[in-house]
Amino acid sequence: MRMNKDFFKKDSREVAFALLESNIVREVGNEMFSLEVNEVEIYEGFKDKASHAYKGKRGRNKVMFEEGGVLYVYLVYGIHSILNVVTDKKDYPAAVLIRGAGKFSGPGRLTKALGISTLLNRKEVGKESGLWFERNRRAGKIRMVPRVGIHYAEEWKEASLRFIKE
DNA sequence: AGTAGGATCGCG
DNA sequence: GCGATCCTACTG
């Protein structure tokens, strides 16, 4: 079943697990993709040095402070669009990064395959944006390991906030 | 206006 | 393990 915007107004861990029990569905033009989400990462709160929100609300990270259920899509390395779903309540910065789905591994390759760009930034999950999630199975076993590409994050490098479906 | 650095990728 | 790559956000 499709998860509506309200579903995401809760703790990011809960959302992360739910996403691993879901398909990401992308509808663009007359094309439709539905892929099993198999890898996510959490960026949450004011203390997480890996999070864009660590230094406070500004610039691109504004979206992370919105109420759960909107998309946070930004560009890294000038090339790759990275897809996150904002979670939790208003004014509390939190998001789940979608790293892999179906056969696509790596957040940049996934967004490329699904035609996801920064145009989707701040849009709500749902039919209208052409991007939503459908919970359709039990997650099974999940491995929790440190996140990727955050060498600058000091002690937060070690936090097991990357969830991989086995 | 200039610049440093990056929630990656792909090749070794 | 490391270099390419180029946009963005921050600085001055």
PDB file of C-alpha atoms (C1' of nucleotides) in Angstrom:
ATOM      1  CA  MET A   1       0.000   0.000   0.000  1.00  0.00           C
ATOM      2  CA  ARG A   2       1.109   3.511  -0.773  1.00  0.00           C
ATOM      3  CA  MET A   3       2.468   5.503   2.135  1.00  0.00           C
ATOM      4  CA  ASN A   4       1.112   9.041   2.202  1.00  0.00           C
ATOM      5  CA  LYS A   5       2.870  12.158   3.385  1.00  0.00           C
ATOM      6  CA  ASP A   6       1.726  11.726   6.987  1.00  0.00           C
ATOM      7  CA  PHE A   7       3.485   8.397   7.297  1.00  0.00           C
ATOM      8  CA  PHE A   8       6.839  10.156   7.260  1.00  0.00           C
ATOM      9  CA  LYS A   9       6.164  12.469  10.190  1.00  0.00           C
ATOM     10  CA  LYS A  10       7.783  10.033  12.551  1.00  0.00           C
ATOM     11  CA  ASP A  11      11.170   8.877  13.788  1.00  0.00           C
ATOM     12  CA  SER A  12      13.628   8.388  10.964  1.00  0.00           C
ATOM     13  CA  ARG A  13      14.602   4.863  12.084  1.00  0.00           C
ATOM     14  CA  GLU A  14      11.033   3.725  11.855  1.00  0.00           C
ATOM     15  CA  VAL A  15      10.749   5.276   8.424  1.00  0.00           C
ATOM     16  CA  ALA A  16      14.049   3.725   7.333  1.00  0.00           C
ATOM     17  CA  PHE A  17      12.839   0.230   8.272  1.00  0.00           C
ATOM     18  CA  ALA A  18       9.522   0.818   6.534  1.00  0.00           C
ATOM     19  CA  LEU A  19      11.314   1.918   3.386  1.00  0.00           C
ATOM     20  CA  LEU A  20      13.251  -1.354   3.381  1.00  0.00           C
ATOM     21  CA  GLU A  21       9.847  -3.057   3.277  1.00  0.00           C
ATOM     22  CA  SER A  22       8.806  -0.959   0.316  1.00  0.00           C
ATOM     23  CA  ASN A  23       9.160  -0.359  -3.355  1.00  0.00           C
ATOM     24  CA  ILE A  24      10.130   3.015  -4.676  1.00  0.00           C
ATOM     25  CA  VAL A  25       7.701   3.895  -7.441  1.00  0.00           C
ATOM     26  CA  ARG A  26       8.540   6.440 -10.091  1.00  0.00           C
ATOM     27  CA  GLU A  27       6.093   7.576 -12.718  1.00  0.00           C
ATOM     28  CA  VAL A  28       7.427   9.900 -15.376  1.00  0.00           C
ATOM     29  CA  GLY A  29       5.649  10.443 -18.671  1.00  0.00           C
ATOM     30  CA  ASN A  30       4.236   7.061 -19.596  1.00  0.00           C
ATOM     31  CA  GLU A  31       7.070   5.199 -17.931  1.00  0.00           C
ATOM     32  CA  MET A  32       6.688   3.505 -14.589  1.00  0.00           C
ATOM     33  CA  PHE A  33       9.334   1.958 -12.358  1.00  0.00           C
ATOM     34  CA  SER A  34       8.828  -0.014  -9.182  1.00  0.00           C
ATOM     35  CA  LEU A  35      11.958  -1.210  -7.421  1.00  0.00           C
ATOM     36  CA  GLU A  36      12.632  -2.820  -4.057  1.00  0.00           C
ATOM     37  CA  VAL A  37      14.438  -0.423  -1.771  1.00  0.00           C
ATOM     38  CA  ASN A  38      17.437  -2.265  -0.372  1.00  0.00           C
ATOM     39  CA  GLU A  39      19.741   0.323   1.130  1.00  0.00           C
ATOM     40  CA  VAL A  40      19.187   3.561   3.071  1.00  0.00           C
ATOM     41  CA  GLU A  41      21.018   5.927   5.390  1.00  0.00           C
ATOM     42  CA  ILE A  42      19.797   8.194   8.173  1.00  0.00           C
ATOM     43  CA  TYR A  43      20.868  11.796   8.745  1.00  0.00           C
ATOM     44  CA  GLU A  44      19.201  13.093  11.840  1.00  0.00           C
ATOM     45  CA  GLY A  45      19.174  15.793  14.452  1.00  0.00           C
ATOM     46  CA  PHE A  46      21.345  18.715  15.452  1.00  0.00           C
ATOM     47  CA  LYS A  47      24.402  16.769  16.616  1.00  0.00           C
ATOM     48  CA  ASP A  48      25.055  14.562  13.602  1.00  0.00           C
ATOM     49  CA  LYS A  49      28.252  15.961  12.089  1.00  0.00           C
ATOM     50  CA  ALA A  50      27.626  14.098   8.850  1.00  0.00           C
ATOM     51  CA  SER A  51      24.286  15.827   8.336  1.00  0.00           C
ATOM     52  CA  HIS A  52      23.866  18.895   6.159  1.00  0.00           C
ATOM     53  CA  ALA A  53      21.794  20.323   8.993  1.00  0.00           C
ATOM     54  CA  TYR A  54      24.637  20.183  11.512  1.00  0.00           C
ATOM     55  CA  LYS A  55      25.563  23.836  11.152  1.00  0.00           C
ATOM     56  CA  GLY A  56      21.991  24.988  11.363  1.00  0.00           C
ATOM     57  CA  LYS A  57      19.240  25.889   8.981  1.00  0.00           C
ATOM     58  CA  ARG A  58      20.516  27.582   5.850  1.00  0.00           C
ATOM     59  CA  GLY A  59      20.767  27.312   2.097  1.00  0.00           C
ATOM     60  CA  ARG A  60      19.951  23.956   0.658  1.00  0.00           C
ATOM     61  CA  ASN A  61      19.303  22.163   3.949  1.00  0.00           C
ATOM     62  CA  LYS A  62      16.160  24.172   4.748  1.00  0.00           C
ATOM     63  CA  VAL A  63      14.089  21.284   3.466  1.00  0.00           C
ATOM     64  CA  MET A  64      15.365  19.012   6.194  1.00  0.00           C
ATOM     65  CA  PHE A  65      13.594  21.187   8.768  1.00  0.00           C
ATOM     66  CA  GLU A  66      10.233  20.792   7.120  1.00  0.00           C
ATOM     67  CA  GLU A  67       7.609  18.315   8.185  1.00  0.00           C
ATOM     68  CA  GLY A  68       8.183  14.711   7.099  1.00  0.00           C
ATOM     69  CA  GLY A  69       6.947  13.600   3.692  1.00  0.00           C
ATOM     70  CA  VAL A  70       8.759  15.956   1.350  1.00  0.00           C
ATOM     71  CA  LEU A  71      11.725  15.112  -0.828  1.00  0.00           C
ATOM     72  CA  TYR A  72      15.203  16.502  -0.333  1.00  0.00           C
ATOM     73  CA  VAL A  73      17.143  16.258  -3.578  1.00  0.00           C
ATOM     74  CA  TYR A  74      20.515  17.958  -3.927  1.00  0.00           C
ATOM     75  CA  LEU A  75      23.548  17.819  -6.158  1.00  0.00           C
ATOM     76  CA  VAL A  76      26.958  16.515  -5.027  1.00  0.00           C
ATOM     77  CA  TYR A  77      30.232  16.656  -6.910  1.00  0.00           C
ATOM     78  CA  GLY A  78      28.457  18.806  -9.440  1.00  0.00           C
ATOM     79  CA  ILE A  79      27.048  15.707 -11.064  1.00  0.00           C
ATOM     80  CA  HIS A  80      24.968  13.403  -8.907  1.00  0.00           C
ATOM     81  CA  SER A  81      21.465  14.071  -7.661  1.00  0.00           C
ATOM     82  CA  ILE A  82      20.958  12.502  -4.253  1.00  0.00           C
ATOM     83  CA  LEU A  83      17.471  11.511  -3.093  1.00  0.00           C
ATOM     84  CA  ASN A  84      16.288  11.796   0.499  1.00  0.00           C
ATOM     85  CA  VAL A  85      12.886  11.665   2.141  1.00  0.00           C
ATOM     86  CA  VAL A  86      12.462  14.156   4.957  1.00  0.00           C
ATOM     87  CA  THR A  87      11.107  12.634   8.166  1.00  0.00           C
ATOM     88  CA  ASP A  88       9.901  13.606  11.615  1.00  0.00           C
ATOM     89  CA  LYS A  89       8.303  16.820  12.830  1.00  0.00           C
ATOM     90  CA  LYS A  90       8.659  20.410  11.703  1.00  0.00           C
ATOM     91  CA  ASP A  91      11.864  22.182  12.783  1.00  0.00           C
ATOM     92  CA  TYR A  92      13.620  18.917  13.600  1.00  0.00           C
ATOM     93  CA  PRO A  93      16.088  18.154  10.779  1.00  0.00           C
ATOM     94  CA  ALA A  94      15.968  14.534   9.667  1.00  0.00           C
ATOM     95  CA  ALA A  95      16.000  12.613   6.421  1.00  0.00           C
ATOM     96  CA  VAL A  96      16.482   9.145   5.002  1.00  0.00           C
ATOM     97  CA  LEU A  97      18.800   8.846   2.013  1.00  0.00           C
ATOM     98  CA  ILE A  98      17.840   6.244  -0.560  1.00  0.00           C
ATOM     99  CA  ARG A  99      21.115   4.581  -1.572  1.00  0.00           C
ATOM    100  CA  GLY A 100      19.939   1.582  -3.506  1.00  0.00           C
ATOM    101  CA  ALA A 101      16.877  -0.043  -5.054  1.00  0.00           C
ATOM    102  CA  GLY A 102      16.428  -2.984  -7.374  1.00  0.00           C
ATOM    103  CA  LYS A 103      19.605  -3.682  -9.229  1.00  0.00           C
ATOM    104  CA  PHE A 104      20.816  -0.103  -8.878  1.00  0.00           C
ATOM    105  CA  SER A 105      23.411   0.451  -6.211  1.00  0.00           C
ATOM    106  CA  GLY A 106      24.751   3.873  -5.354  1.00  0.00           C
ATOM    107  CA  PRO A 107      22.543   6.920  -4.813  1.00  0.00           C
ATOM    108  CA  GLY A 108      23.767   8.733  -7.917  1.00  0.00           C
ATOM    109  CA  ARG A 109      23.141   5.842 -10.230  1.00  0.00           C
ATOM    110  CA  LEU A 110      19.705   5.232  -8.757  1.00  0.00           C
ATOM    111  CA  THR A 111      18.505   8.774  -9.345  1.00  0.00           C
ATOM    112  CA  LYS A 112      19.924   8.735 -12.839  1.00  0.00           C
ATOM    113  CA  ALA A 113      18.064   5.523 -13.642  1.00  0.00           C
ATOM    114  CA  LEU A 114      14.792   6.879 -12.258  1.00  0.00           C
ATOM    115  CA  GLY A 115      15.029  10.323 -13.815  1.00  0.00           C
ATOM    116  CA  ILE A 116      15.220  12.080 -10.460  1.00  0.00           C
ATOM    117  CA  SER A 117      16.736  15.572 -10.418  1.00  0.00           C
ATOM    118  CA  THR A 118      16.802  18.576  -8.145  1.00  0.00           C
ATOM    119  CA  LEU A 119      13.525  19.649  -9.774  1.00  0.00           C
ATOM    120  CA  LEU A 120      11.917  17.275  -7.272  1.00  0.00           C
ATOM    121  CA  ASN A 121      13.427  19.073  -4.315  1.00  0.00           C
ATOM    122  CA  ARG A 122      10.760  20.113  -1.754  1.00  0.00           C
ATOM    123  CA  LYS A 123       8.028  18.184  -3.559  1.00  0.00           C
ATOM    124  CA  GLU A 124       5.759  15.895  -1.570  1.00  0.00           C
ATOM    125  CA  VAL A 125       5.881  12.158  -1.991  1.00  0.00           C
ATOM    126  CA  GLY A 126       2.825  11.067  -3.945  1.00  0.00           C
ATOM    127  CA  LYS A 127       1.148  10.817  -7.336  1.00  0.00           C
ATOM    128  CA  GLU A 128       1.620  14.460  -8.068  1.00  0.00           C
ATOM    129  CA  SER A 129       5.409  14.424  -7.897  1.00  0.00           C
ATOM    130  CA  GLY A 130       5.500  11.046  -9.635  1.00  0.00           C
ATOM    131  CA  LEU A 131       7.501   9.551  -6.779  1.00  0.00           C
ATOM    132  CA  TRP A 132       6.171   7.531  -3.871  1.00  0.00           C
ATOM    133  CA  PHE A 133       6.678   4.380  -1.819  1.00  0.00           C
ATOM    134  CA  GLU A 134       4.555   1.257  -1.491  1.00  0.00           C
ATOM    135  CA  ARG A 135       4.976  -0.970   1.523  1.00  0.00           C
ATOM    136  CA  ASN A 136       4.512  -4.488   0.333  1.00  0.00           C
ATOM    137  CA  ARG A 137       6.613  -7.001   2.267  1.00  0.00           C
ATOM    138  CA  ARG A 138       8.448  -7.838   5.463  1.00  0.00           C
ATOM    139  CA  ALA A 139      11.981  -6.537   5.593  1.00  0.00           C
ATOM    140  CA  GLY A 140      13.651  -9.721   6.810  1.00  0.00           C
ATOM    141  CA  LYS A 141      17.210  -9.414   8.004  1.00  0.00           C
ATOM    142  CA  ILE A 142      18.814  -5.961   8.013  1.00  0.00           C
ATOM    143  CA  ARG A 143      22.480  -5.171   8.454  1.00  0.00           C
ATOM    144  CA  MET A 144      23.389  -1.935  10.203  1.00  0.00           C
ATOM    145  CA  VAL A 145      26.780  -0.448   9.345  1.00  0.00           C
ATOM    146  CA  PRO A 146      28.485   2.977   9.183  1.00  0.00           C
ATOM    147  CA  ARG A 147      27.541   5.447   6.483  1.00  0.00           C
ATOM    148  CA  VAL A 148      29.509   6.137   3.320  1.00  0.00           C
ATOM    149  CA  GLY A 149      31.442   9.180   2.127  1.00  0.00           C
ATOM    150  CA  ILE A 150      31.496  11.171   5.360  1.00  0.00           C
ATOM    151  CA  HIS A 151      35.195  11.082   6.298  1.00  0.00           C
ATOM    152  CA  TYR A 152      34.852  14.593   7.769  1.00  0.00           C
ATOM    153  CA  ALA A 153      32.240  13.594  10.312  1.00  0.00           C
ATOM    154  CA  GLU A 154      34.647  12.639  13.129  1.00  0.00           C
ATOM    155  CA  GLU A 155      32.983  10.438  15.748  1.00  0.00           C
ATOM    156  CA  TRP A 156      29.817  10.307  13.657  1.00  0.00           C
ATOM    157  CA  LYS A 157      31.658   8.320  10.995  1.00  0.00           C
ATOM    158  CA  GLU A 158      31.217   5.270  13.167  1.00  0.00           C
ATOM    159  CA  ALA A 159      27.485   5.485  13.809  1.00  0.00           C
ATOM    160  CA  SER A 160      25.630   2.533  12.280  1.00  0.00           C
ATOM    161  CA  LEU A 161      23.069   4.564  10.409  1.00  0.00           C
ATOM    162  CA  ARG A 162      23.340   2.758   7.096  1.00  0.00           C
ATOM    163  CA  PHE A 163      20.754  -0.006   6.782  1.00  0.00           C
ATOM    164  CA  ILE A 164      21.162  -2.734   4.199  1.00  0.00           C
ATOM    165  CA  LYS A 165      18.620  -5.416   3.431  1.00  0.00           C
ATOM    166  CA  GLU A 166      20.361  -8.793   3.279  1.00  0.00           C
TER     167      GLU A 166
ATOM    168  C1'  DA B   1      33.841  37.537  -7.764  1.00  0.00           C
ATOM    169  C1'  DG B   2      36.585  33.870  -6.297  1.00  0.00           C
ATOM    170  C1'  DT B   3      37.282  29.526  -4.248  1.00  0.00           C
ATOM    171  C1'  DA B   4      37.182  25.263  -1.421  1.00  0.00           C
ATOM    172  C1'  DG B   5      35.134  21.135  -0.826  1.00  0.00           C
ATOM    173  C1'  DG B   6      31.838  17.476  -1.482  1.00  0.00           C
ATOM    174  C1'  DA B   7      25.839  12.248   1.759  1.00  0.00           C
ATOM    175  C1'  DT B   8      29.926   9.846  -5.739  1.00  0.00           C
ATOM    176  C1'  DC B   9      31.684   7.017  -9.408  1.00  0.00           C
ATOM    177  C1'  DG B  10      34.638   4.184 -11.810  1.00  0.00           C
ATOM    178  C1'  DC B  11      39.030   2.683 -12.625  1.00  0.00           C
ATOM    179  C1'  DG B  12      43.004   0.357 -10.744  1.00  0.00           C
TER     180       DG B  12
ATOM    181  C1'  DG C   1      42.828   3.752  -2.946  1.00  0.00           C
ATOM    182  C1'  DC C   2      42.533   7.892  -5.628  1.00  0.00           C
ATOM    183  C1'  DG C   3      41.643  11.247  -9.267  1.00  0.00           C
ATOM    184  C1'  DA C   4      38.050  13.448 -12.171  1.00  0.00           C
ATOM    185  C1'  DT C   5      34.585  16.674 -12.191  1.00  0.00           C
ATOM    186  C1'  DC C   6      31.734  20.954 -11.703  1.00  0.00           C
ATOM    187  C1'  DC C   7      28.151  22.949  -9.000  1.00  0.00           C
ATOM    188  C1'  DT C   8      27.022  25.209  -4.736  1.00  0.00           C
ATOM    189  C1'  DA C   9      27.570  27.758  -0.747  1.00  0.00           C
ATOM    190  C1'  DC C  10      30.368  30.320   1.771  1.00  0.00           C
ATOM    191  C1'  DT C  11      33.752  34.069   2.268  1.00  0.00           C
ATOM    192  C1'  DG C  12      35.380  38.569   1.740  1.00  0.00           C
TER     193       DG C  12
END
